[in-house]
Short mmCIF file of C-alpha atoms in Angstrom, two decimals:
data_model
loop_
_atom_site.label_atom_id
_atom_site.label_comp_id
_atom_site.label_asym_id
_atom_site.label_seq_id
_atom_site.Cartn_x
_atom_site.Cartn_y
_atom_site.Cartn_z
CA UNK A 1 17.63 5.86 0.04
CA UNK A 2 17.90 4.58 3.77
CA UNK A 3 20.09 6.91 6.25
CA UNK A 4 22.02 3.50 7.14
CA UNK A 5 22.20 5.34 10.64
CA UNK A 6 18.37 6.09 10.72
CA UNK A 7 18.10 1.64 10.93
CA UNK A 8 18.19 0.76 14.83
CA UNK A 9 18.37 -3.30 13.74
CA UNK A 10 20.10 -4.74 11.21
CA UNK A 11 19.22 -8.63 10.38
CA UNK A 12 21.83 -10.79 9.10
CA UNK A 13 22.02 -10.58 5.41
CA UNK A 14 21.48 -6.71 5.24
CA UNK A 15 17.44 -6.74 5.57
CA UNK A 16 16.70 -3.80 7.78
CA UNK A 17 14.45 -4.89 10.73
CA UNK A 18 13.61 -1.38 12.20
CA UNK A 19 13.93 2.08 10.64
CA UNK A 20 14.02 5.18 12.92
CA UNK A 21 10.92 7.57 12.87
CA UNK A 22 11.81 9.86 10.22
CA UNK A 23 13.99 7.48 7.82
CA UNK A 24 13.14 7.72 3.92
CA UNK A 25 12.13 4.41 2.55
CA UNK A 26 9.97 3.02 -0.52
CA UNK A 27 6.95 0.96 -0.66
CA UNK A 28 6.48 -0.54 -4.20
CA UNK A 29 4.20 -2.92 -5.68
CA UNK A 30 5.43 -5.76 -8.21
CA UNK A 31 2.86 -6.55 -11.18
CA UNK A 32 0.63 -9.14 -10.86
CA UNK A 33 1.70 -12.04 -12.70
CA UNK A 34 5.38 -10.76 -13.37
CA UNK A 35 8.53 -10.06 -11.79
CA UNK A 36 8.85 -6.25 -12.35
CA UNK A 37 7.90 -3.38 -9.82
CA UNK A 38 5.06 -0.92 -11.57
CA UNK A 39 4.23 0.62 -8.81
CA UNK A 40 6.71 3.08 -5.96
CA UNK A 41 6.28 5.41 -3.51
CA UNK A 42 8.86 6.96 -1.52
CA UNK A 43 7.42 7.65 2.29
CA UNK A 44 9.17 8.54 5.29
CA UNK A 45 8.76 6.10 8.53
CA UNK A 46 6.19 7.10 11.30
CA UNK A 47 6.81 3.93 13.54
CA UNK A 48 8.63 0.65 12.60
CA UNK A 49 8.77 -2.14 15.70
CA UNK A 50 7.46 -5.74 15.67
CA UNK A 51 3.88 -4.62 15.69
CA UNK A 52 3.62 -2.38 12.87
CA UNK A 53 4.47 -0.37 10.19
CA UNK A 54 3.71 3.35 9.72
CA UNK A 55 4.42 5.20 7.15
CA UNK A 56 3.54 8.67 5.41
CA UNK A 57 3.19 9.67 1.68
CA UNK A 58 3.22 13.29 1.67
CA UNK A 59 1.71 15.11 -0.77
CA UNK A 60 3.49 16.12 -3.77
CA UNK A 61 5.66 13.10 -3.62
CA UNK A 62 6.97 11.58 -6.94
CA UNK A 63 5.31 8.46 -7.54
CA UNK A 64 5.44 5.41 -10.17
CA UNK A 65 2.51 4.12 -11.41
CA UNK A 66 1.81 1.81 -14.52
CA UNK A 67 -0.21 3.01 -17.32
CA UNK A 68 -0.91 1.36 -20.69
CA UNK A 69 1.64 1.45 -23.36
CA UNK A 70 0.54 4.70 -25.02
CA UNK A 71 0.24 6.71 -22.32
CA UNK A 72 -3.50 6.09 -21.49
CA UNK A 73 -4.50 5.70 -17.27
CA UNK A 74 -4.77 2.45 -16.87
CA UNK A 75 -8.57 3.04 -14.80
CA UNK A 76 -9.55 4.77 -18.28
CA UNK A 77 -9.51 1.47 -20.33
CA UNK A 78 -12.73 -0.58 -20.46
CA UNK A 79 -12.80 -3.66 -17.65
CA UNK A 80 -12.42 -5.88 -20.35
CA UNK A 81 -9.11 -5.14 -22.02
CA UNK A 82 -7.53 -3.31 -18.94
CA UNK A 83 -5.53 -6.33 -17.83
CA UNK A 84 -4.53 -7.55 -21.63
CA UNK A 85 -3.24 -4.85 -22.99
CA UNK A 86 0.41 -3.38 -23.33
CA UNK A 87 1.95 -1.63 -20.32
CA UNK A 88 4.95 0.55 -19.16
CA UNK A 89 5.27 2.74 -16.39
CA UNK A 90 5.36 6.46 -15.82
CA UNK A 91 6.27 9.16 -13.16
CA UNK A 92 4.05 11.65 -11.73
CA UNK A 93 3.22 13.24 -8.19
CA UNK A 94 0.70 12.29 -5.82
CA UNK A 95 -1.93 15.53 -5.59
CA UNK A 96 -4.22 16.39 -3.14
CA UNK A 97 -3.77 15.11 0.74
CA UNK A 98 -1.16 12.71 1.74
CA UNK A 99 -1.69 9.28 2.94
CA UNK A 100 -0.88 7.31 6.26
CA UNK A 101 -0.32 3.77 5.64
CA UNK A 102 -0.54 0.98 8.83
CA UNK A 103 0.99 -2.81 8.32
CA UNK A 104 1.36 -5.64 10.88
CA UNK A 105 4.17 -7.31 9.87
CA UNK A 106 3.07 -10.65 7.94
CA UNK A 107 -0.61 -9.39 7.61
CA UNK A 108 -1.83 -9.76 3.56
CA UNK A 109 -3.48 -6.20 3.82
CA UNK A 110 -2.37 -2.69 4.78
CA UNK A 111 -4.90 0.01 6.44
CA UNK A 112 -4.96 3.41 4.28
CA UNK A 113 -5.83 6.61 5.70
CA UNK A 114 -7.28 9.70 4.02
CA UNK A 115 -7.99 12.97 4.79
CA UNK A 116 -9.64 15.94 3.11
CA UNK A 117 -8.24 19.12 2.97
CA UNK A 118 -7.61 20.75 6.24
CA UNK A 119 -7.16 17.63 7.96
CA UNK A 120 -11.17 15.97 8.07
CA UNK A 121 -10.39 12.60 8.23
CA UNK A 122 -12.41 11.14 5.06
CA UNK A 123 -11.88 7.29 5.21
CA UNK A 124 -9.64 3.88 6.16
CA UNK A 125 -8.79 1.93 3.20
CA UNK A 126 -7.41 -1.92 3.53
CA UNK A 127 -5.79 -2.95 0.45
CA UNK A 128 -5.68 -6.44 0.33
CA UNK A 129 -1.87 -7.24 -0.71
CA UNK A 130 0.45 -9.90 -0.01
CA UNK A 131 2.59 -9.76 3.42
CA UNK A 132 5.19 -6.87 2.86
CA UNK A 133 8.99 -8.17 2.13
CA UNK A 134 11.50 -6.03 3.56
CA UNK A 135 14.51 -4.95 2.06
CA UNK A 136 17.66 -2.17 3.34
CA UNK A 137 16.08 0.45 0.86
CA UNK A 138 12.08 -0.47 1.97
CA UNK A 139 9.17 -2.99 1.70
CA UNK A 140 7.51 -5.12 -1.38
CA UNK A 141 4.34 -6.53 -2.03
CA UNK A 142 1.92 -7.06 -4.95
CA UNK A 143 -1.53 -5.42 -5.29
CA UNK A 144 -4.66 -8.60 -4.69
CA UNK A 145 -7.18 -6.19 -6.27
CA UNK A 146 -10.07 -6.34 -3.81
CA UNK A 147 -10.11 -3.61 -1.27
CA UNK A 148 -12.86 -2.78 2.04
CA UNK A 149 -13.70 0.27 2.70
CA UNK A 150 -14.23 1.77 6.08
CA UNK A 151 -16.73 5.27 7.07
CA UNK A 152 -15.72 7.55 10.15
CA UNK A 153 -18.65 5.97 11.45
CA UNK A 154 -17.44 2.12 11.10
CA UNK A 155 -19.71 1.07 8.42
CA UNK A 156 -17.87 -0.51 5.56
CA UNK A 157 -17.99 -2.18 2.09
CA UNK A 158 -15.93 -4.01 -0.28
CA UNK A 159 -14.59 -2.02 -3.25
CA UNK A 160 -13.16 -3.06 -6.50
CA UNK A 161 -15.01 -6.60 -7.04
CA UNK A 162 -15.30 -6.18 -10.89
CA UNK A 163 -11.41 -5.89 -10.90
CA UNK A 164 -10.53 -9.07 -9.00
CA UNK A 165 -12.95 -10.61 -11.07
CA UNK A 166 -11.74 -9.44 -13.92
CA UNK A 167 -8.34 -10.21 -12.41
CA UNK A 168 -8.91 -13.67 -12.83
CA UNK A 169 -10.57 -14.14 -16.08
CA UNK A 170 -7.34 -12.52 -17.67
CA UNK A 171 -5.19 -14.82 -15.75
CA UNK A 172 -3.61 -12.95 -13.40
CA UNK A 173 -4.64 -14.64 -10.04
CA UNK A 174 -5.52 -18.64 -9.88
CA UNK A 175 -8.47 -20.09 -8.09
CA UNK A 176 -6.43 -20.76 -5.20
CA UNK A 177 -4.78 -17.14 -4.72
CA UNK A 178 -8.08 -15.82 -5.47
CA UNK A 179 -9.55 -18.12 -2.33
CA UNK A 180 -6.59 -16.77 0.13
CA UNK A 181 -7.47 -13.24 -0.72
CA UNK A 182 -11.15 -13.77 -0.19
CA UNK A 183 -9.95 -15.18 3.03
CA UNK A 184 -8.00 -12.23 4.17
CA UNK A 185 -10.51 -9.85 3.05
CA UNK A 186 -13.21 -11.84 5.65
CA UNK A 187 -10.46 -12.24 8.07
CA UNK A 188 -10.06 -7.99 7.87
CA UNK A 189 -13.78 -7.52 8.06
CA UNK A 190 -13.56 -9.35 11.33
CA UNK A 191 -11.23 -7.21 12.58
CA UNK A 192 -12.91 -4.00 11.39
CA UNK A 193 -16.16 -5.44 13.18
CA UNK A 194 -14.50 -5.59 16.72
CA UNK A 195 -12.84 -2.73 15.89
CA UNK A 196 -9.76 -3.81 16.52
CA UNK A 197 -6.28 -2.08 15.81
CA UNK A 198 -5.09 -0.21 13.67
CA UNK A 199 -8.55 1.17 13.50
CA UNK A 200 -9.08 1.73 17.48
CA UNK A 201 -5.91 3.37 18.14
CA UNK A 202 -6.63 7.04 16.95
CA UNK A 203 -4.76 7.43 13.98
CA UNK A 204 -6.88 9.45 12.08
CA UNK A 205 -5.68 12.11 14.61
CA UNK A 206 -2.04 11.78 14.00
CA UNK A 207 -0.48 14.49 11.79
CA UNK A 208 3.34 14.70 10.25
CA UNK A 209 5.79 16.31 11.44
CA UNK A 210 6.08 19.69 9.85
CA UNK A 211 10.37 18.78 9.55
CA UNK A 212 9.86 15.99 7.55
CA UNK A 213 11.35 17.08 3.79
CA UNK A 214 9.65 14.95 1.03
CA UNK A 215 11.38 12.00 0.18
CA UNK A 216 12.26 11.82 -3.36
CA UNK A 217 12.41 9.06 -6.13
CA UNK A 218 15.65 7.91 -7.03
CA UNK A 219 16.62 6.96 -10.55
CA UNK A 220 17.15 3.18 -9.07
CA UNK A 221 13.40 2.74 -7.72
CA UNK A 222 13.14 -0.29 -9.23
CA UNK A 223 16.56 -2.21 -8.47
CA UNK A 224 16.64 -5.67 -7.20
CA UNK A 225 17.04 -6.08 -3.29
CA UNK A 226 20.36 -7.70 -2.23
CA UNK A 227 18.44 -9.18 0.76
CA UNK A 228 14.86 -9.52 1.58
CA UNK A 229 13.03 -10.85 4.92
CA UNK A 230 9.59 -11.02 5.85
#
């Protein structure tokens, strides 16, 4: 999906180390407690250097996201049974206002932003995630369940506790990977609380570039990586 010509570094093995501003790539999500991907998003690259990560979902983009095995949204099955049950996946496009996504290379959380139509800048989002493997054709994590988020005005709070709870009763995260992402989600409020970056370094006033075509979703989104690196 990668312009091979759009990568400015090449690591041995094939791993891309730096994509170009403007290269297509896709940031998926493997289940938790399995070895498929259930979740992929093609994005386009806003910066990519030893520091960070940015990159942009525009809206309209075709997505993957899992669902339960007849169809049904997988946030529209009751706590209880929404990690035991069935699943497959399904395509669909992401509505509504695009999303800017921030990771520091080895970092178990990315920083979300979101806007509301016409550009207000609504919210940051930290998704609490394992540290990002990178591959020629993108990155790949998995999805820890608890999330913080963060107001315009720097207040915060954690989201999705019932979930990582939950998470754990139905035995997809252990008592020790639960600790860990307890532990990154303190070590991000930290960070949030001296506002540190990404939050201090004005993102919420960046905007796309109007050039930028939306990246579509190949029929191989959920191949195997040759290579990976961290």
């Amino acid at each position: 999906m990668t312009d091979g010509g759009a990568v400015s570094r090449v690591e041995a093995g094939g791993a891309a180390a730096y994509w170009a501003p403007g290269s297509q790539i896709l940031w998926r999500y493997r289940e938790n407690a399995g070895a498929r991907f259930h979740i992929c998003r093609p994005v386009t690259v806003v910066r990519d250097d030893d520091e960070l990560l940015a990159v942009w979902m525009a809206p309209g983009t075709e997505c993957v996201k899992p669902v339960l095995a007849d169809g049904t949204p997988v946030h529209g099955e009751p706590l209880e049974s929404r990690y035991t049950k069935a699943r497959t996946v399904q395509r669909g496009r992401w509505f509504g206002t695009g999303v800017l996504k921030l990771a520091r290379p080895g970092e178990p959380w990315s920083v979300w932003l979101f806007w509301e139509p016409g550009w207000r800048f609504k919210n940051w989002y930290v998704n609490l995630e394992a540290p990002r493997l990178r591959w020629e054709g993108g990155v790949d994590s998995e999805d820890h369940f608890l999330d913080i988020a963060v107001a315009p005005d720097r207040s915060w709070h954690w989201l999705d506790e019932d979930e990582f709870a939950q998470a754990q009763r139905a035995g997809l995260m252990d008592t020790q990977l639960a600790r860990r992402v307890r532990e990154a989600g303190q070590s991000a409020v930290e960070v949030i609380r001296a506002w540190g970056p990404p939050f201090s370094e004005g993102w919420q006033h960046w905007r796309p570039d109007p050039a930028w075509p939306v990246p579509s979703l190949p029929d191989d989104w959920d191949r195997t990586p040759a290579h990976v690196s961290s």
